[in-house]
Tab-separated table of C-alpha atoms and ligand atoms in Angstrom:
chain	number	residue	atom	x	y	z
A	5	MET	CA	99.437	80.377	94.918
A	6	GLU	CA	100.377	76.479	94.714
A	7	LEU	CA	97.841	74.388	97.079
A	8	THR	CA	98.354	71.351	97.879
A	9	LEU	CA	95.390	69.390	99.951
A	10	LEU	CA	96.281	65.248	101.232
A	11	GLY	CA	93.358	64.152	102.617
A	12	LEU	CA	90.278	63.760	100.921
A	13	GLY	CA	87.741	62.478	104.290
A	14	ALA	CA	84.489	64.058	104.769
A	15	MET	CA	86.292	67.102	105.949
A	16	GLY	CA	89.383	66.977	103.168
A	17	ALA	CA	86.877	67.085	99.996
A	18	ALA	CA	84.450	69.644	101.929
A	19	LEU	CA	87.538	71.867	102.190
A	20	ALA	CA	88.719	70.994	98.554
A	21	ARG	CA	85.417	71.744	96.769
A	22	THR	CA	85.277	75.609	98.903
A	23	TRP	CA	88.724	76.266	97.552
A	24	LEU	CA	88.120	75.282	94.025
A	25	ALA	CA	84.836	76.976	93.856
A	26	ALA	CA	86.621	80.242	95.480
A	27	GLY	CA	89.089	79.585	92.310
A	28	TYR	CA	92.467	78.309	93.741
A	29	PRO	CA	94.613	76.326	91.943
A	30	LEU	CA	94.255	72.869	93.921
A	31	THR	CA	96.681	69.667	94.021
A	32	VAL	CA	95.175	66.948	95.542
A	33	TRP	CA	96.213	63.366	97.427
A	34	ASN	CA	94.434	60.687	98.370
A	35	ARG	CA	95.932	57.325	99.942
A	36	THR	CA	92.743	55.599	98.037
A	37	SER	CA	92.707	57.116	94.806
A	38	SER	CA	89.194	56.616	93.913
A	39	ARG	CA	88.031	59.210	96.145
A	40	ALA	CA	89.903	62.251	94.209
A	41	GLU	CA	88.117	61.326	90.641
A	42	PRO	CA	85.240	63.013	91.980
A	43	LEU	CA	87.608	66.125	92.859
A	44	GLU	CA	89.358	65.569	89.272
A	45	ALA	CA	86.239	66.353	87.667
A	46	GLU	CA	85.771	69.349	89.616
A	47	GLY	CA	88.814	70.954	88.409
A	48	ALA	CA	91.738	69.481	91.246
A	49	THR	CA	94.673	68.481	90.292
A	50	VAL	CA	95.883	64.444	91.287
A	51	ALA	CA	98.582	63.834	92.491
A	52	ALA	CA	99.773	60.236	92.231
A	53	THR	CA	101.708	60.109	95.661
A	54	ALA	CA	101.867	62.057	98.885
A	55	ALA	CA	105.581	63.263	97.903
A	56	GLU	CA	104.609	64.705	94.616
A	57	ALA	CA	101.378	66.440	95.770
A	58	VAL	CA	103.558	67.936	98.094
A	59	ALA	CA	106.013	69.256	95.638
A	60	GLY	CA	103.259	70.420	93.597
A	61	GLY	CA	102.340	73.018	96.615
A	62	ARG	CA	104.637	75.728	97.930
A	63	LEU	CA	101.303	76.060	100.785
A	64	VAL	CA	100.585	72.165	102.084
A	65	VAL	CA	97.245	71.342	103.762
A	66	VAL	CA	96.630	68.003	105.239
A	67	CYS	CA	93.299	66.409	106.861
A	68	LEU	CA	94.223	63.131	107.339
A	69	LEU	CA	92.841	60.939	110.537
A	70	ASP	CA	95.002	60.973	112.942
A	71	ASP	CA	98.672	62.635	113.576
A	72	ALA	CA	100.399	58.699	112.470
A	73	SER	CA	98.600	58.928	109.202
A	74	VAL	CA	100.381	62.182	108.894
A	75	GLY	CA	103.839	61.181	109.806
A	76	GLU	CA	102.960	58.138	107.351
A	77	ALA	CA	101.706	60.042	104.463
A	78	LEU	CA	104.706	62.785	105.142
A	79	ALA	CA	107.655	60.519	105.229
A	80	ASP	CA	109.220	60.576	101.920
A	81	ALA	CA	107.761	63.925	101.039
A	82	ASP	CA	110.457	67.010	100.981
A	83	LEU	CA	109.012	69.863	102.912
A	84	THR	CA	112.481	72.183	101.973
A	85	GLY	CA	110.675	75.964	102.116
A	86	LYS	CA	107.005	74.674	102.483
A	87	ASP	CA	104.429	76.128	104.534
A	88	LEU	CA	102.489	73.090	106.052
A	89	VAL	CA	99.106	73.343	107.899
A	90	ASN	CA	97.879	70.294	109.653
A	91	LEU	CA	94.432	70.198	110.118
A	92	THR	CA	94.328	66.360	111.229
A	93	THR	CA	92.582	66.814	115.241
A	94	GLY	CA	95.478	65.541	117.283
A	95	THR	CA	96.718	66.464	120.791
A	96	PRO	CA	98.607	69.882	122.463
A	97	ALA	CA	101.906	67.350	122.421
A	98	GLN	CA	101.764	66.416	118.821
A	99	ALA	CA	100.690	68.776	117.719
A	100	ARG	CA	104.266	70.138	119.111
A	101	ALA	CA	106.429	67.226	118.159
A	102	ARG	CA	104.872	67.930	114.499
A	103	ALA	CA	106.062	71.317	114.439
A	104	ALA	CA	109.290	70.423	115.641
A	105	TRP	CA	109.681	67.533	113.361
A	106	ALA	CA	108.362	70.338	110.212
A	107	GLN	CA	110.264	72.886	111.323
A	108	ASP	CA	113.448	70.234	111.502
A	109	ARG	CA	112.636	69.342	107.551
A	110	GLY	CA	112.498	73.279	106.138
A	111	ALA	CA	109.117	74.275	106.634
A	112	ARG	CA	106.729	76.753	108.545
A	113	PHE	CA	104.139	75.143	110.172
A	114	LEU	CA	101.360	75.650	111.380
A	115	ASP	CA	98.646	73.760	113.332
A	116	GLY	CA	94.704	73.724	113.462
A	117	GLY	CA	91.852	72.713	115.176
A	118	ILE	CA	88.643	72.614	112.748
A	119	MET	CA	85.771	74.050	115.012
A	120	ALA	CA	83.434	72.834	112.393
A	121	VAL	CA	81.748	69.704	110.941
A	122	PRO	CA	81.626	69.708	107.362
A	123	PRO	CA	78.676	70.772	106.006
A	124	MET	CA	79.793	73.942	107.969
A	125	ILE	CA	82.795	74.230	105.529
A	126	GLY	CA	82.511	76.936	102.643
A	127	VAL	CA	79.279	78.186	104.938
A	128	PRO	CA	79.944	81.650	106.727
A	129	GLU	CA	76.950	81.987	108.293
A	130	SER	CA	77.313	78.346	110.145
A	131	GLY	CA	79.298	80.094	112.286
A	132	GLY	CA	82.018	77.550	112.151
A	133	TYR	CA	85.431	78.278	112.079
A	134	VAL	CA	89.416	76.854	112.638
A	135	PHE	CA	91.915	77.680	114.887
A	136	TYR	CA	95.273	78.075	114.325
A	137	SER	CA	98.397	77.780	116.369
A	138	GLY	CA	102.062	78.392	115.385
A	139	SER	CA	104.101	80.480	112.781
A	140	ARG	CA	102.338	84.050	112.988
A	141	ALA	CA	104.423	84.697	109.599
A	142	LEU	CA	102.589	82.143	108.180
A	143	PHE	CA	99.357	82.616	109.696
A	144	ASP	CA	99.060	86.077	108.225
A	145	GLU	CA	100.667	85.632	104.914
A	146	ARG	CA	97.956	83.048	104.240
A	147	HIS	CA	94.860	84.009	106.120
A	148	ASP	CA	93.409	84.777	102.737
A	149	VAL	CA	93.653	81.451	101.425
A	150	LEU	CA	93.099	79.850	105.243
A	151	ALA	CA	89.817	81.411	105.656
A	152	VAL	CA	88.209	80.358	102.603
A	153	PRO	CA	86.619	77.579	104.202
A	154	ALA	CA	86.022	78.747	107.109
A	155	ALA	CA	86.958	81.781	109.287
A	156	ALA	CA	90.426	81.820	110.852
A	157	ARG	CA	91.754	82.522	114.174
A	158	PHE	CA	95.022	82.575	115.928
A	159	ALA	CA	95.577	80.849	118.781
A	160	GLY	CA	98.897	81.199	119.684
A	161	ALA	CA	102.478	80.709	119.106
A	162	ASP	CA	102.539	77.744	120.715
A	163	PRO	CA	102.071	75.251	118.467
A	164	GLY	CA	99.963	73.151	120.661
A	165	PHE	CA	97.496	75.698	121.375
A	166	ALA	CA	95.269	75.086	118.385
A	167	ALA	CA	94.511	71.279	119.613
A	168	LEU	CA	93.946	72.684	123.178
A	169	HIS	CA	91.314	74.978	122.440
A	170	ASP	CA	89.605	72.605	120.470
A	171	VAL	CA	89.697	69.883	122.843
A	172	ALA	CA	88.717	72.066	125.659
A	173	LEU	CA	85.963	73.446	123.822
A	174	LEU	CA	84.947	69.795	122.606
A	175	SER	CA	85.651	68.817	126.211
A	176	ALA	CA	82.740	70.834	127.763
A	177	MET	CA	80.587	69.816	124.651
A	178	THR	CA	80.480	66.674	125.807
A	179	GLY	CA	79.958	67.665	128.985
A	180	MET	CA	77.065	69.802	128.020
A	181	PHE	CA	76.207	66.465	126.148
A	182	ALA	CA	76.558	64.314	129.283
A	183	GLY	CA	73.701	66.383	130.835
A	184	ILE	CA	70.942	66.733	127.359
A	185	SER	CA	71.290	62.513	127.647
A	186	HIS	CA	70.475	62.873	131.480
A	187	ALA	CA	67.634	65.041	131.195
A	188	PHE	CA	66.392	63.140	128.121
A	189	ALA	CA	66.431	59.678	130.023
A	190	LEU	CA	64.565	61.862	132.754
A	191	ILE	CA	61.601	62.424	131.056
A	192	ARG	CA	61.672	59.100	128.784
A	193	GLY	CA	58.257	57.051	129.723
A	194	GLU	CA	56.276	60.318	130.715
A	195	ASP	CA	53.419	61.871	128.848
A	196	LEU	CA	55.929	64.721	127.249
A	197	ALA	CA	57.339	65.233	124.063
A	198	PRO	CA	61.101	65.037	123.545
A	199	LYS	CA	60.705	67.431	120.871
A	200	GLU	CA	58.399	69.827	123.198
A	201	PHE	CA	61.120	69.861	126.088
A	202	ALA	CA	63.973	70.218	123.337
A	203	PRO	CA	63.472	74.210	123.243
A	204	LEU	CA	63.218	74.344	127.056
A	205	LEU	CA	66.758	72.192	127.288
A	206	VAL	CA	68.397	74.798	124.596
A	207	ASP	CA	67.245	78.010	126.425
A	208	TRP	CA	67.920	76.837	129.918
A	209	LEU	CA	71.475	75.404	128.649
A	210	THR	CA	72.090	78.708	127.333
A	211	ALA	CA	70.834	80.765	130.108
A	212	MET	CA	73.328	78.920	132.134
A	213	ALA	CA	76.259	79.588	130.124
A	214	PRO	CA	77.294	82.624	130.903
A	215	ALA	CA	78.464	81.035	134.265
A	216	ALA	CA	81.786	79.889	132.506
A	217	TYR	CA	82.768	83.900	132.836
A	218	GLU	CA	82.056	83.952	136.671
A	219	ILE	CA	84.516	80.818	136.510
A	220	ALA	CA	86.691	82.515	134.723
A	221	SER	CA	87.001	85.643	136.981
A	222	GLN	CA	87.082	83.571	140.230
A	223	LEU	CA	90.250	81.802	138.590
A	224	GLU	CA	91.817	84.847	137.802
A	225	SER	CA	91.405	86.691	141.077
A	226	GLY	CA	92.186	83.679	143.096
A	227	ASP	CA	88.506	84.270	145.029
A	228	TYR	CA	85.965	81.533	144.526
A	229	THR	CA	83.573	83.490	146.528
A	230	GLU	CA	83.424	86.492	144.323
A	231	GLY	CA	80.070	87.372	143.114
A	232	VAL	CA	78.360	83.715	143.716
A	233	GLY	CA	74.913	83.946	143.728
A	234	SER	CA	74.397	79.988	143.751
A	235	ASN	CA	76.626	78.708	146.661
A	236	LEU	CA	78.070	75.107	147.096
A	237	ALA	CA	76.385	73.764	150.293
A	238	MET	CA	73.591	74.898	148.822
A	239	MET	CA	74.137	73.031	145.723
A	240	VAL	CA	75.449	69.799	147.011
A	241	GLU	CA	71.998	69.980	148.927
A	242	GLY	CA	70.155	70.126	145.711
A	243	ASN	CA	72.314	67.013	144.372
A	244	ALA	CA	70.542	65.246	145.982
A	245	THR	CA	67.444	66.171	144.961
A	246	LEU	CA	68.460	65.309	141.248
A	247	LEU	CA	69.598	61.780	142.568
A	248	ARG	CA	66.380	61.251	144.404
A	249	THR	CA	64.626	62.192	141.136
A	250	ALA	CA	66.829	59.770	139.177
A	251	GLU	CA	66.058	57.304	141.127
A	252	GLU	CA	62.407	57.552	141.211
A	253	GLN	CA	62.544	57.796	137.034
A	254	ARG	CA	64.472	54.639	136.971
A	255	VAL	CA	67.727	56.522	135.348
A	256	SER	CA	71.196	55.398	136.304
A	257	ALA	CA	72.977	58.810	137.139
A	258	GLU	CA	76.163	57.353	136.427
A	259	LEU	CA	76.555	60.937	134.585
A	260	LEU	CA	76.196	62.650	137.127
A	261	VAL	CA	77.751	61.045	140.572
A	262	PRO	CA	81.499	62.106	139.195
A	263	PHE	CA	81.036	65.681	139.083
A	264	MET	CA	78.886	65.436	142.018
A	265	ASP	CA	81.808	63.638	144.077
A	266	LEU	CA	83.835	66.072	143.384
A	267	MET	CA	81.534	68.865	144.483
A	268	ALA	CA	80.589	67.249	147.569
A	269	ARG	CA	84.550	66.879	148.435
A	270	ARG	CA	85.048	70.792	147.604
A	271	LEU	CA	82.666	71.442	150.232
A	272	ALA	CA	83.731	68.882	152.817
A	273	ASP	CA	87.128	70.879	152.310
A	274	GLY	CA	85.118	73.559	153.880
A	275	HIS	CA	84.697	75.753	150.714
A	276	GLY	CA	80.997	75.666	151.111
A	277	ASP	CA	80.586	79.327	149.991
A	278	GLU	CA	82.402	79.086	146.994
A	279	GLY	CA	80.496	78.396	143.668
A	280	THR	CA	81.715	75.210	141.228
A	281	ALA	CA	85.681	77.009	140.552
A	282	GLY	CA	87.456	74.800	142.972
A	283	VAL	CA	86.364	71.867	141.280
A	284	VAL	CA	89.014	73.056	139.029
A	285	GLU	CA	91.404	72.567	141.529
A	286	LEU	CA	90.299	69.201	142.395
A	287	LEU	CA	91.416	67.866	138.847
A	288	THR	CA	94.313	69.559	138.427
A	289	ARG	CA	97.269	67.214	138.798
B	316	NDP	P1	87.725	60.645	107.505
B	316	NDP	O1	87.280	59.341	108.357
B	316	NDP	O2	86.558	60.981	106.134
B	316	NDP	O3	88.746	60.763	106.499
B	316	NDP	C1	90.179	60.443	107.103
B	316	NDP	C2	91.268	60.619	105.807
B	316	NDP	O4	92.763	60.313	106.317
B	316	NDP	C3	90.761	59.743	104.498
B	316	NDP	O5	91.372	60.622	103.970
B	316	NDP	C4	91.846	58.553	104.855
B	316	NDP	O6	92.191	57.862	103.333
B	316	NDP	C5	92.519	59.238	105.132
B	316	NDP	N1	93.714	58.468	106.397
B	316	NDP	C6	93.412	57.442	107.301
B	316	NDP	N2	94.510	57.239	107.810
B	316	NDP	C7	95.483	57.103	106.702
B	316	NDP	C8	97.079	56.890	106.750
B	316	NDP	N3	97.715	55.707	107.658
B	316	NDP	N4	97.710	57.230	105.949
B	316	NDP	C9	97.726	58.286	104.651
B	316	NDP	N5	95.968	58.560	104.971
B	316	NDP	C10	95.061	57.835	106.070
B	316	NDP	O7	87.495	62.019	108.402
B	316	NDP	P2	87.587	63.310	108.366
B	316	NDP	O8	87.294	63.937	106.899
B	316	NDP	O9	85.675	63.469	108.706
B	316	NDP	O10	88.143	63.818	109.019
B	316	NDP	C11	89.783	64.348	108.777
B	316	NDP	C12	90.462	65.035	110.003
B	316	NDP	O11	89.559	66.146	110.527
B	316	NDP	C13	90.559	64.324	111.663
B	316	NDP	O12	91.087	64.453	112.435
B	316	NDP	C14	88.779	64.627	112.038
B	316	NDP	O13	89.118	64.809	113.276
B	316	NDP	C15	89.409	66.312	111.830
B	316	NDP	N6	88.075	66.766	112.146
B	316	NDP	C16	86.579	66.229	111.148
B	316	NDP	C17	85.491	66.744	111.563
B	316	NDP	C18	83.785	65.687	111.013
B	316	NDP	O14	83.004	66.520	111.319
B	316	NDP	N7	84.145	64.915	110.144
B	316	NDP	C19	84.904	68.072	112.257
B	316	NDP	C20	86.195	68.352	112.897
B	316	NDP	C21	87.752	67.999	112.329
B	316	NDP	P3	91.201	56.471	102.631
B	316	NDP	O15	90.582	57.295	101.851
B	316	NDP	O16	92.384	56.141	102.353
B	316	NDP	O17	90.641	55.817	104.392
């Protein structure tokens, strides 16, 4: 198995170490060559240029900062007959363009979205995994090696789907962090220990997360009132209490207001008996 890895940042170095530990001969390249030295000591072959590294591998994995750095690093590389796997975070459109670019250069292509941070790489029980999309044949043939750093999940033949899944999950996480920040701001300055409050937050968010299944079912049936336990009219009423409490606690409600405004708009449009699925429609441009 001729394996090449371009990029030895925090994530690239973690990937490299799992392949070396699993006994895969590995050729590596990094723009700043000093970052490759520790990997060389651990058994990697260090290439002087990205083009040389690509020439040394049949399967070429790229984990650089962004899509522009991928284009820059691979500009002079001969990709004919290579299997190119891009684990650099990007947008769905960038992944689709990169897939066409790779195909024009004679390579099979997979884009990847890493759902893990470096300490989770090579630790199966961490729950980390990578979404892949693009060439199914490449995924199937290289699955064993790709699954060494983290479990590999195929997200579709559309090369943009790994990035789309990745970004959709990260976007949901961003909303969750916004909520957590607001909750901690509310209790700040009170006789409440954040460490004692944290488990309550985790339990509540865990209990509420399955609402995603209800919303999914409503979006698929088109009936946004289906199985609604907490309706929009009630929730918008409750939002007023959330906002008044923020004011009493001298906390800015700026993280909550955009979502609450959308809920109020949907209610004003006459959808008080729905849950929050209708907000998805308001967001769709
Ligand atoms: P780092 O900032 O640690 O490393 C960035 C890497 O990109 C370095 O190897 C750097 O080289 C290289 N690089 C930057 N610009 C260029 C360029 N113009 N040409 C060639 N090489 C370049 O980032 P990570 O390793 O953490 O992240 C890499 C990718 O993995 C990113 O797309 C990131 O979004 C993704 N990822 C990271 C996660 C994390 O938690 N770290 C989690 C999930 C995904 P040099 O050493 O010379 O600067």
